[in-house]
Short mmCIF file of C-alpha atoms in Angstrom, two decimals:
data_model
loop_
_atom_site.label_atom_id
_atom_site.label_comp_id
_atom_site.label_asym_id
_atom_site.label_seq_id
_atom_site.Cartn_x
_atom_site.Cartn_y
_atom_site.Cartn_z
CA MET A 247 -130.06 -88.98 23.31
CA GLY A 248 -129.30 -87.01 26.46
CA SER A 249 -127.68 -88.24 29.63
CA ASP A 250 -130.97 -88.91 31.44
CA PRO A 251 -131.21 -92.60 32.34
CA GLN A 252 -133.73 -94.83 30.57
CA TYR A 253 -135.53 -97.93 31.89
CA ALA A 254 -134.81 -96.80 35.46
CA LYS A 255 -138.33 -96.89 36.91
CA TYR A 256 -138.86 -100.64 37.33
CA PRO A 257 -138.55 -102.91 39.19
CA ASN A 258 -139.29 -101.10 42.45
CA LEU A 259 -136.57 -102.44 44.76
CA SER A 260 -138.27 -101.07 47.86
CA LEU A 261 -140.93 -103.77 47.37
CA ALA A 262 -138.24 -106.44 47.76
CA GLN A 263 -137.40 -104.89 51.14
CA ASP A 264 -141.10 -105.04 52.05
CA ILE A 265 -141.23 -108.75 51.14
CA PHE A 266 -138.15 -109.31 53.28
CA THR A 267 -139.75 -107.43 56.18
CA LEU A 268 -142.84 -109.65 56.11
CA THR A 269 -140.90 -112.77 57.09
CA ASN A 270 -138.07 -111.17 59.05
CA LEU A 271 -138.15 -112.30 62.67
CA ALA A 272 -136.55 -109.05 63.79
CA SER A 273 -139.21 -106.85 62.16
CA SER A 274 -141.77 -105.21 64.41
CA GLU A 275 -145.45 -105.96 63.90
CA PRO A 276 -146.26 -102.36 62.83
CA SER A 277 -143.51 -102.39 60.18
CA ARG A 278 -144.69 -105.82 59.00
CA GLN A 279 -148.25 -104.57 58.60
CA ALA A 280 -147.07 -101.41 56.85
CA SER A 281 -145.06 -103.51 54.39
CA LEU A 282 -148.07 -105.76 53.78
CA ARG A 283 -150.27 -102.76 52.97
CA LYS A 284 -147.65 -101.29 50.67
CA LEU A 285 -147.18 -104.60 48.86
CA LYS A 286 -150.92 -105.13 48.40
CA ASP A 287 -151.35 -101.59 47.07
CA ALA A 288 -148.45 -102.02 44.64
CA ILE A 289 -149.80 -105.32 43.31
CA SER A 290 -153.22 -103.78 42.76
CA ASP A 291 -152.06 -100.43 41.35
CA HIS A 292 -149.38 -101.82 39.01
CA LYS A 293 -151.36 -104.95 37.97
CA MET A 294 -148.60 -107.25 39.23
CA ALA A 295 -150.25 -110.60 38.46
CA PRO A 296 -146.96 -112.58 38.01
CA LEU A 297 -145.49 -111.31 41.28
CA TYR A 298 -148.77 -111.93 43.11
CA ARG A 299 -148.78 -115.55 41.94
CA TYR A 300 -145.08 -115.90 42.72
CA LEU A 301 -145.65 -114.79 46.32
CA ALA A 302 -149.14 -115.89 47.29
CA HIS A 303 -150.30 -118.82 45.16
CA PRO A 304 -151.58 -121.55 47.54
CA LEU A 305 -149.44 -124.23 45.87
CA GLU A 306 -146.47 -122.39 44.38
CA GLY A 307 -146.25 -119.11 46.29
CA VAL A 308 -143.00 -118.62 48.20
CA LEU A 309 -144.86 -116.95 51.08
CA ASN A 310 -147.41 -119.76 51.37
CA THR A 311 -147.10 -121.76 54.61
CA ALA A 312 -150.62 -123.03 55.15
CA GLY A 313 -153.83 -124.03 53.45
CA GLU A 314 -153.93 -125.97 50.21
CA GLY A 315 -150.18 -126.01 49.76
CA ALA A 316 -149.20 -127.04 53.29
CA ALA A 317 -148.31 -130.55 52.22
CA ARG A 318 -145.82 -129.12 49.74
CA THR A 319 -144.00 -126.87 52.18
CA SER A 320 -140.73 -128.77 51.89
CA SER A 321 -140.74 -128.72 48.08
CA VAL A 322 -141.63 -125.02 48.04
CA ALA A 323 -138.79 -124.30 50.45
CA GLY A 324 -136.43 -126.16 48.13
CA SER A 325 -137.60 -124.14 45.14
CA ARG A 326 -137.03 -120.93 47.09
CA LYS A 327 -133.34 -121.60 47.36
CA ALA A 328 -133.08 -122.77 43.76
CA ASN A 329 -134.73 -119.59 42.53
CA GLY A 330 -132.54 -117.33 44.64
CA VAL A 331 -135.49 -116.21 46.73
CA SER A 332 -133.68 -116.56 50.05
CA SER A 333 -132.31 -113.03 49.75
CA ILE A 334 -135.85 -111.64 49.53
CA LEU A 335 -137.28 -113.67 52.38
CA GLY A 336 -134.33 -113.45 54.74
CA SER A 337 -132.38 -116.17 56.54
CA ARG A 338 -133.92 -119.61 56.36
CA LYS A 339 -133.15 -120.26 60.03
CA ASP A 340 -135.21 -117.55 61.64
CA THR A 341 -138.11 -116.43 59.50
CA VAL A 342 -141.66 -115.72 60.60
CA ASP A 343 -144.34 -117.99 59.16
CA PHE A 344 -146.39 -115.61 57.07
CA GLU A 345 -149.35 -116.33 54.85
CA PHE A 346 -149.92 -113.85 52.07
CA PRO A 347 -153.67 -113.98 51.30
CA TRP A 348 -154.58 -115.40 47.90
CA ASP A 349 -157.57 -113.97 46.02
CA GLU A 350 -158.36 -115.92 42.85
CA GLN A 351 -160.75 -113.24 41.54
CA LEU A 352 -158.13 -110.52 42.01
CA TYR A 353 -155.53 -112.64 40.23
CA GLU A 354 -157.81 -113.27 37.25
CA LYS A 355 -158.65 -109.58 37.02
CA LEU A 356 -154.96 -108.65 37.07
CA LYS A 357 -154.26 -111.24 34.36
CA VAL A 358 -156.98 -109.78 32.12
CA ASP A 359 -155.54 -106.28 32.62
CA ASN A 360 -152.06 -107.57 31.78
CA GLU A 361 -153.29 -109.24 28.58
CA GLN A 362 -155.04 -106.08 27.46
CA GLU A 363 -151.91 -104.02 28.08
CA LEU A 364 -149.76 -106.50 26.18
CA GLU A 365 -152.18 -106.35 23.24
CA SER A 366 -151.84 -102.57 23.14
CA PHE A 367 -148.03 -102.91 23.05
CA GLN A 368 -148.25 -105.45 20.24
CA LYS A 369 -150.58 -103.20 18.27
CA GLU A 370 -148.28 -100.21 18.82
CA GLU A 371 -145.28 -102.21 17.62
CA GLU A 372 -147.08 -103.41 14.49
CA GLU A 373 -148.24 -99.90 13.63
CA ALA A 374 -144.73 -98.57 14.18
CA ALA A 375 -143.32 -101.25 11.87
CA GLU A 376 -145.79 -100.27 9.13
CA LYS A 377 -145.91 -96.49 9.43
CA ALA A 378 -142.80 -95.38 11.35
CA GLY A 379 -139.18 -96.41 11.72
CA ASP A 380 -136.93 -98.58 13.85
CA THR A 381 -136.85 -96.00 16.64
CA GLU A 382 -140.59 -96.26 17.22
CA VAL A 383 -140.48 -100.06 17.03
CA GLN A 384 -137.73 -100.10 19.66
CA ALA A 385 -139.77 -97.75 21.84
CA ALA A 386 -142.71 -100.16 21.75
CA ARG A 387 -140.45 -103.09 22.59
CA GLY A 388 -138.96 -101.09 25.43
CA LYS A 389 -142.44 -100.47 26.85
CA ARG A 390 -143.10 -104.21 26.82
CA ALA A 391 -139.84 -104.91 28.64
CA GLU A 392 -140.65 -102.29 31.27
CA PHE A 393 -144.10 -103.80 31.62
CA TRP A 394 -142.67 -107.21 32.52
CA ALA A 395 -140.27 -105.58 34.98
CA ARG A 396 -143.17 -103.65 36.52
CA VAL A 397 -145.41 -106.67 37.05
CA GLY A 398 -142.59 -108.81 38.46
CA ASP A 399 -142.02 -111.52 35.83
CA LYS A 400 -138.26 -112.09 36.08
CA GLU A 401 -137.66 -114.35 33.07
CA LYS A 402 -139.84 -112.43 30.61
CA ALA A 403 -138.46 -109.07 31.75
CA ILE A 404 -134.87 -110.17 31.22
CA SER A 405 -135.58 -111.76 27.83
CA SER A 406 -137.46 -108.62 26.70
CA TYR A 407 -134.62 -106.34 27.80
CA GLU A 408 -132.14 -108.60 26.01
CA ALA A 409 -134.23 -108.39 22.83
CA VAL A 410 -134.19 -104.60 22.99
CA PHE A 411 -130.44 -104.67 23.74
CA GLU A 412 -129.70 -106.74 20.60
CA LYS A 413 -131.46 -104.19 18.36
CA THR A 414 -129.97 -101.09 20.05
CA GLY A 415 -126.91 -99.34 18.72
CA VAL A 416 -126.69 -96.43 21.19
CA LEU A 417 -124.13 -97.15 23.92
CA GLY A 418 -125.92 -95.15 26.62
CA THR A 419 -129.17 -97.06 26.03
CA LYS A 420 -127.31 -100.38 26.14
CA ILE A 421 -125.83 -99.47 29.54
CA ASP A 422 -129.26 -98.49 30.85
CA LEU A 423 -130.69 -101.82 29.69
CA VAL A 424 -127.97 -103.80 31.45
CA LEU A 425 -128.48 -101.75 34.63
CA ALA A 426 -132.20 -102.62 34.46
CA ILE A 427 -131.31 -106.32 34.21
CA ILE A 428 -129.02 -105.93 37.22
CA ARG A 429 -131.89 -104.48 39.27
CA ILE A 430 -134.10 -107.42 38.33
CA GLY A 431 -131.39 -109.75 39.63
CA ILE A 432 -131.10 -107.71 42.82
CA PHE A 433 -134.88 -107.78 43.31
CA PHE A 434 -135.00 -111.58 43.12
CA GLY A 435 -131.70 -112.13 44.96
CA ASP A 436 -129.95 -113.67 41.95
CA LYS A 437 -126.31 -112.84 42.78
CA VAL A 438 -124.91 -114.87 39.89
CA SER A 439 -126.92 -112.88 37.35
CA VAL A 440 -126.04 -109.61 39.09
CA LYS A 441 -122.30 -110.34 39.00
CA LYS A 442 -122.40 -111.34 35.33
CA ASN A 443 -124.26 -108.20 34.31
CA VAL A 444 -122.19 -105.88 36.51
CA ASP A 445 -119.11 -107.11 34.63
CA ARG A 446 -121.02 -106.62 31.39
CA ALA A 447 -121.94 -103.04 32.33
CA LYS A 448 -118.33 -102.31 33.30
CA ALA A 449 -117.15 -103.40 29.85
CA LEU A 450 -119.73 -101.17 28.18
CA VAL A 451 -118.87 -98.16 30.35
CA GLU A 452 -115.15 -98.60 29.72
CA SER A 453 -115.81 -98.66 25.97
CA GLY A 454 -117.03 -95.05 26.08
CA GLY A 455 -119.79 -94.58 28.66
CA ASP A 456 -120.60 -91.05 29.80
CA TRP A 457 -119.79 -89.55 33.19
CA ASP A 458 -123.28 -89.98 34.65
CA ARG A 459 -123.56 -93.68 33.81
CA ARG A 460 -120.02 -94.30 35.02
CA ASN A 461 -120.97 -92.85 38.41
CA ARG A 462 -124.24 -94.76 38.54
CA LEU A 463 -122.41 -98.01 37.89
CA LYS A 464 -120.17 -97.33 40.92
CA ALA A 465 -123.21 -97.50 43.18
CA TYR A 466 -124.47 -100.68 41.49
CA GLN A 467 -121.09 -102.36 41.75
CA GLY A 468 -120.61 -101.24 45.36
CA LEU A 469 -124.01 -102.58 46.42
CA HIS A 470 -123.36 -105.91 44.70
CA LEU A 471 -119.99 -106.27 46.44
CA LEU A 472 -121.69 -105.43 49.74
CA THR A 473 -124.16 -108.29 49.27
CA THR A 474 -121.30 -110.72 48.55
CA ARG A 475 -119.43 -109.64 51.71
CA SER A 476 -116.60 -107.94 49.79
CA TYR A 477 -116.70 -104.89 52.04
CA ASN A 478 -113.08 -103.97 51.31
CA LEU A 479 -113.91 -103.64 47.61
CA ALA A 480 -117.32 -102.07 48.17
CA ALA A 481 -116.10 -99.30 50.50
CA PRO A 482 -114.19 -97.11 47.97
CA LEU A 483 -116.97 -97.39 45.40
CA LEU A 484 -119.75 -96.52 47.83
CA LEU A 485 -117.82 -93.68 49.45
CA ASP A 486 -116.98 -92.22 46.04
CA SER A 487 -120.67 -92.38 45.11
CA LEU A 488 -121.76 -90.16 48.01
CA SER A 489 -120.94 -86.86 46.33
CA THR A 490 -122.34 -87.77 42.90
CA PHE A 491 -125.16 -90.17 43.74
CA THR A 492 -128.18 -90.12 41.40
CA SER A 493 -129.14 -93.83 41.35
CA TYR A 494 -132.35 -93.49 43.34
CA GLU A 495 -133.80 -96.46 41.45
CA LEU A 496 -131.22 -98.57 43.32
CA CYS A 497 -131.58 -97.30 46.90
CA SER A 498 -132.22 -94.13 48.86
CA TYR A 499 -129.42 -91.71 49.68
CA SER A 500 -129.88 -92.47 53.38
CA SER A 501 -129.31 -96.16 52.67
CA LEU A 502 -126.20 -95.34 50.64
CA VAL A 503 -124.80 -93.40 53.61
CA VAL A 504 -125.41 -96.38 55.90
CA TYR A 505 -123.78 -98.84 53.48
CA SER A 506 -120.80 -96.54 52.89
CA VAL A 507 -120.10 -95.96 56.57
CA LEU A 508 -120.44 -99.64 57.48
CA ALA A 509 -118.19 -100.79 54.64
CA GLY A 510 -115.60 -98.12 55.43
CA SER A 511 -115.65 -98.80 59.17
CA ILE A 512 -114.77 -102.46 58.79
CA SER A 513 -112.33 -102.35 55.88
CA LEU A 514 -110.37 -99.08 55.79
CA LYS A 515 -107.06 -98.55 57.53
CA ARG A 516 -107.08 -95.98 60.31
CA VAL A 517 -105.66 -93.13 58.21
CA ASP A 518 -108.15 -93.75 55.41
CA PHE A 519 -110.94 -94.31 57.92
CA LYS A 520 -110.32 -90.83 59.34
CA SER A 521 -110.13 -89.04 55.99
CA LYS A 522 -112.89 -90.90 54.13
CA VAL A 523 -115.39 -91.59 56.93
CA VAL A 524 -114.71 -89.66 60.14
CA ASP A 525 -113.83 -86.37 58.44
CA ALA A 526 -115.62 -86.75 55.10
CA PRO A 527 -117.89 -83.71 54.55
CA GLU A 528 -120.71 -85.81 53.08
CA ILE A 529 -120.75 -88.03 56.17
CA LYS A 530 -120.15 -85.19 58.63
CA ALA A 531 -123.23 -83.48 57.22
CA ILE A 532 -125.30 -86.46 58.34
CA LEU A 533 -123.57 -88.06 61.33
CA GLY A 534 -122.09 -84.93 62.91
CA ASP A 535 -123.70 -82.61 65.44
CA GLY A 536 -125.40 -79.32 64.50
CA ASP A 537 -122.21 -77.29 64.04
CA ASP A 538 -120.55 -80.02 61.98
CA LYS A 539 -123.59 -80.31 59.73
CA MET A 540 -123.67 -76.60 59.06
CA ALA A 541 -119.92 -76.52 58.41
CA ALA A 542 -120.17 -79.46 56.00
CA LEU A 543 -123.16 -78.06 54.15
CA SER A 544 -121.53 -74.63 53.82
CA GLY A 545 -118.28 -76.12 52.56
CA ALA A 546 -116.27 -74.85 55.52
CA LEU A 547 -115.40 -78.38 56.61
CA SER A 548 -112.54 -80.06 54.79
CA SER A 549 -111.55 -83.68 54.89
CA GLY A 550 -108.15 -85.25 54.92
CA PRO A 551 -105.39 -86.26 57.30
CA GLY A 552 -104.92 -82.69 58.48
CA ALA A 553 -108.54 -82.00 59.23
CA GLY A 554 -109.58 -81.16 62.75
CA ASP A 555 -111.11 -83.71 65.09
CA GLU A 556 -114.64 -82.36 65.06
CA GLU A 557 -117.04 -84.13 67.38
CA MET A 558 -119.58 -86.70 66.27
CA ILE A 559 -122.58 -87.69 68.31
CA GLU A 560 -121.97 -90.51 70.80
CA ALA A 561 -124.65 -93.19 70.71
CA SER A 562 -124.76 -93.35 74.52
CA SER A 563 -124.89 -89.61 75.13
CA ALA A 564 -126.86 -88.25 72.20
CA THR A 565 -129.97 -86.24 72.99
CA PRO A 566 -133.01 -88.08 71.62
CA ALA A 567 -134.22 -86.39 68.47
CA PRO A 568 -136.58 -87.21 65.63
CA ALA A 569 -135.08 -89.51 63.02
CA ALA A 570 -133.84 -87.65 59.97
CA THR A 571 -133.11 -88.47 56.37
CA ALA A 572 -129.94 -87.74 54.46
CA VAL A 573 -130.19 -85.07 51.79
CA ASN A 574 -128.14 -85.37 48.61
CA LEU A 575 -127.51 -81.78 47.59
CA THR A 576 -126.11 -82.81 44.19
CA ALA A 577 -129.50 -84.19 43.12
CA LEU A 578 -131.71 -81.31 44.21
CA GLY A 579 -133.52 -79.84 41.24
CA SER A 580 -132.43 -82.62 38.90
CA SER A 581 -134.58 -85.16 37.10
CA SER A 582 -132.97 -87.94 39.10
CA ALA A 583 -134.03 -86.57 42.47
CA PRO A 584 -136.34 -88.93 44.38
CA VAL A 585 -140.07 -88.40 43.93
CA GLU A 586 -141.13 -90.12 47.15
CA ALA A 587 -139.95 -88.97 50.56
CA GLU A 588 -137.33 -91.19 52.16
CA VAL A 589 -138.12 -93.13 55.32
CA PRO A 590 -136.57 -91.33 58.33
CA ILE A 591 -133.50 -93.07 59.73
CA ASP A 592 -131.94 -92.62 63.16
CA PHE A 593 -128.22 -92.26 62.41
CA ALA A 594 -127.19 -91.89 66.09
CA PRO A 595 -126.00 -95.54 66.52
CA LEU A 596 -123.95 -95.26 63.33
CA ALA A 597 -122.40 -91.96 64.44
CA GLY A 598 -121.60 -93.48 67.81
CA LEU A 599 -119.93 -96.48 66.18
CA VAL A 600 -117.69 -94.32 64.00
CA ARG A 601 -116.71 -91.87 66.71
CA SER A 602 -116.14 -94.38 69.52
CA LEU A 603 -114.00 -96.61 67.29
CA TYR A 604 -111.85 -93.70 66.16
CA ILE A 605 -111.23 -92.17 69.61
CA GLY A 606 -110.85 -95.56 71.31
CA ASN A 607 -113.87 -95.42 73.62
CA TYR A 608 -114.32 -99.17 73.47
CA GLN A 609 -117.16 -99.52 75.95
CA ASN A 610 -119.31 -97.13 73.93
CA PHE A 611 -118.03 -98.83 70.78
CA PHE A 612 -119.49 -102.17 71.87
CA LEU A 613 -122.78 -100.53 72.85
CA ALA A 614 -122.98 -98.74 69.49
CA LEU A 615 -122.09 -101.97 67.68
CA ALA A 616 -125.04 -103.73 69.34
CA ALA A 617 -127.33 -100.85 68.36
CA VAL A 618 -126.09 -100.95 64.75
CA GLU A 619 -126.75 -104.69 64.59
CA GLU A 620 -130.28 -104.22 65.90
CA ASN A 621 -131.25 -101.11 63.92
CA PHE A 622 -129.51 -101.75 60.60
CA PHE A 623 -128.24 -105.29 60.05
CA SER A 624 -131.33 -106.99 61.43
CA GLN A 625 -133.68 -104.85 59.30
CA ASP A 626 -131.98 -104.57 55.90
CA ARG A 627 -132.20 -107.31 53.26
CA TYR A 628 -128.70 -106.57 51.95
CA LEU A 629 -127.06 -106.57 55.38
CA TYR A 630 -129.04 -109.24 57.21
CA GLU A 631 -127.05 -112.33 56.24
CA HIS A 632 -123.78 -110.63 57.18
CA LYS A 633 -124.70 -109.37 60.65
CA SER A 634 -122.90 -112.07 62.68
CA TRP A 635 -119.79 -111.75 60.53
CA PHE A 636 -119.79 -107.95 60.76
CA VAL A 637 -120.17 -107.91 64.56
CA ARG A 638 -117.37 -110.46 64.93
CA GLU A 639 -115.02 -108.57 62.61
CA MET A 640 -115.73 -105.25 64.32
CA ARG A 641 -114.97 -106.79 67.72
CA LEU A 642 -111.71 -108.02 66.24
CA ARG A 643 -110.94 -104.54 64.93
CA GLY A 644 -111.51 -103.05 68.38
CA TYR A 645 -109.25 -105.65 70.02
CA GLN A 646 -106.52 -105.13 67.43
CA GLN A 647 -106.64 -101.37 67.78
CA LEU A 648 -106.15 -101.50 71.54
CA LEU A 649 -103.52 -104.26 71.60
CA GLN A 650 -101.29 -102.74 68.93
CA SER A 651 -100.48 -99.87 71.29
CA TYR A 652 -99.18 -102.07 74.14
CA ARG A 653 -96.62 -104.81 74.75
CA VAL A 654 -98.49 -106.19 77.76
CA VAL A 655 -102.11 -105.52 78.77
CA GLY A 656 -103.94 -106.65 81.90
CA LEU A 657 -106.78 -109.02 81.07
CA GLY A 658 -109.05 -107.41 83.65
CA SER A 659 -108.12 -103.91 82.52
CA MET A 660 -108.93 -104.69 78.88
CA ALA A 661 -112.21 -106.34 79.84
CA LYS A 662 -113.14 -103.22 81.80
CA ASP A 663 -112.29 -100.98 78.84
CA PHE A 664 -114.69 -102.95 76.63
CA GLY A 665 -117.36 -103.28 79.31
CA ILE A 666 -117.36 -107.10 79.20
CA SER A 667 -116.45 -109.91 81.57
CA VAL A 668 -112.97 -111.41 81.76
CA ASP A 669 -114.32 -114.83 80.80
CA PHE A 670 -116.00 -113.47 77.68
CA LEU A 671 -112.85 -111.59 76.63
CA ASP A 672 -110.70 -114.66 77.24
CA HIS A 673 -113.01 -116.87 75.17
CA ASP A 674 -113.41 -114.29 72.39
CA LEU A 675 -109.71 -113.53 72.06
CA ALA A 676 -108.84 -117.23 72.09
CA LYS A 677 -110.80 -117.78 68.86
CA PHE A 678 -109.00 -114.93 67.09
CA ILE A 679 -105.60 -116.04 68.39
CA ALA A 680 -106.18 -119.62 67.22
CA ALA A 681 -107.06 -118.30 63.75
CA ASP A 682 -103.88 -116.15 63.64
CA ARG A 683 -105.98 -112.98 63.53
CA ILE A 684 -104.34 -111.42 66.63
CA PRO A 685 -100.61 -111.90 67.35
CA CYS A 686 -100.74 -112.29 71.14
CA THR A 687 -100.84 -114.85 73.95
CA ILE A 688 -103.03 -114.97 77.05
CA ASP A 689 -101.46 -115.71 80.42
CA ARG A 690 -104.55 -116.45 82.49
CA VAL A 691 -102.51 -117.31 85.61
CA ASN A 692 -100.94 -113.86 85.76
CA GLY A 693 -103.97 -112.20 84.18
CA ILE A 694 -102.13 -110.55 81.28
CA ILE A 695 -102.19 -110.46 77.48
CA GLU A 696 -98.77 -110.30 75.82
CA THR A 697 -98.60 -109.12 72.23
CA ASN A 698 -96.19 -110.65 69.74
CA ARG A 699 -95.19 -108.23 67.05
CA PRO A 700 -92.78 -109.88 64.60
CA ASP A 701 -90.69 -107.44 62.60
CA ASP A 702 -90.91 -107.31 58.82
CA LYS A 703 -87.79 -109.43 58.26
CA ASN A 704 -89.07 -112.25 60.47
CA LYS A 705 -92.47 -112.09 58.78
CA GLN A 706 -90.88 -112.24 55.34
CA TYR A 707 -88.74 -115.19 56.45
CA THR A 708 -91.80 -117.03 57.77
CA ASP A 709 -93.70 -116.37 54.56
CA VAL A 710 -90.81 -117.62 52.40
CA VAL A 711 -90.51 -120.82 54.45
CA LYS A 712 -94.26 -121.45 54.33
CA GLN A 713 -94.50 -120.76 50.57
CA GLY A 714 -91.31 -122.74 49.93
CA ASP A 715 -92.71 -125.80 51.67
CA GLY A 716 -95.81 -125.59 49.50
CA LEU A 717 -93.72 -125.24 46.33
CA ILE A 718 -91.50 -128.22 47.23
CA THR A 719 -94.57 -130.38 47.85
CA LYS A 720 -96.02 -129.44 44.46
CA LEU A 721 -92.68 -130.15 42.70
CA GLN A 722 -92.43 -133.57 44.37
CA LYS A 723 -95.93 -134.47 43.23
CA TYR A 724 -95.11 -133.24 39.73
CA GLY A 725 -91.90 -135.29 39.67
CA GLN A 726 -93.73 -138.44 40.72
CA ALA A 727 -96.31 -137.88 37.99
CA VAL A 728 -93.61 -137.37 35.36
CA ARG A 729 -91.71 -140.52 36.40
CA LEU A 730 -94.93 -142.53 36.32
CA ARG A 731 -95.76 -141.35 32.83
CA GLY A 732 -92.19 -142.11 31.71
CA SER A 733 -92.38 -145.68 32.99
CA GLU A 734 -95.71 -146.09 31.24
CA ARG A 735 -94.14 -144.97 28.00
CA GLY A 736 -91.29 -147.47 28.50
#
């Protein structure tokens, strides 16, 4: 078997984004209608009877909010959470009531088509068992597993893939099967299943997986960590995937760029942020201006601590231009290159966020941060539930970056730098100070912020005292337990 991935076509994860868009309060009406058309076409073209019932059934459908099943809204909502559907539909607090139309005749027709297709798979498997060998039998079983993944039946797809896995001896095929199970978990928002199978895939890859599957797993693992808010762990994996990305069954290259930049911006130290995000050729080719893009594409641009400070587009000063898509040059001409054109993305807010944070233009940084929240976090199913946390942590990063350069800063001067009111800055900083996230004090009477920078020895002393107190408390509890047991024995 070659290195080309198997079982990589289904499920179509872009449909999960369309389902999310339908009930996302922040989605525009045109995008909601476009997603509805795409979902209807996919259900009809791919005979997705199980998914259609799962979404639209008047009693059990997770998108049903009216009609016959209205009296069961509360029980349906409870089943959504139990089934891990919340990641598909978005936050439970601010969704749009959306009724996906149910057509009983269409559903019955799709069911008949599914039964006929399953009969053909069964016949093919029986003929292979009689006239051919194990390879042909496995191929027929693989077709059945892909069928269940295509039509959107989570449980049957996973069980079918597991059955194929048990009878497969080729390591590369086993890895592909586990990656397919991971995508099913991602589609239905089942983070527990995704984590379990990511660990399973890692063990298989470490036992002798090839270079291509090792790189594909990086993207899978990075995306999973992103959805669980482990941005510090996701950043190196996603950034490493940029130059070797071929996992188009997982997400588009444009989406990978967005995820990589966001994870790197919030988690990397300044030196690493410059070398891996600000000056990275793969990112410069997308977020930079015309000259930077040409230099990156031609290989003239190098990354690293010694690289020049080439300009990126500012979100507030960029000339309006048509939205573009990122192009992965490593995949051009390969079998893994995407068949469908990617949706154009306006990267200007992201470029503005990166550049303004790095050069310390904090007013533009806050403006770009608001644009990133609106254009990316509010629209993406993987980012949506983390948008408030991300905005808060990025504000903290901006405050920390400015304050670490000064012993004393004027409250009004800092508020002006960030383009916010003094009252907002005072209230915002107070929360971070109370949580020991920023070592400073606010003197509102004199209108200053005084930073407290303990040296390493004092910090080590404080840590030893704090950890020592905890250890003494545990030893005292242990001693009491031992004495009690001794008296009981007496």
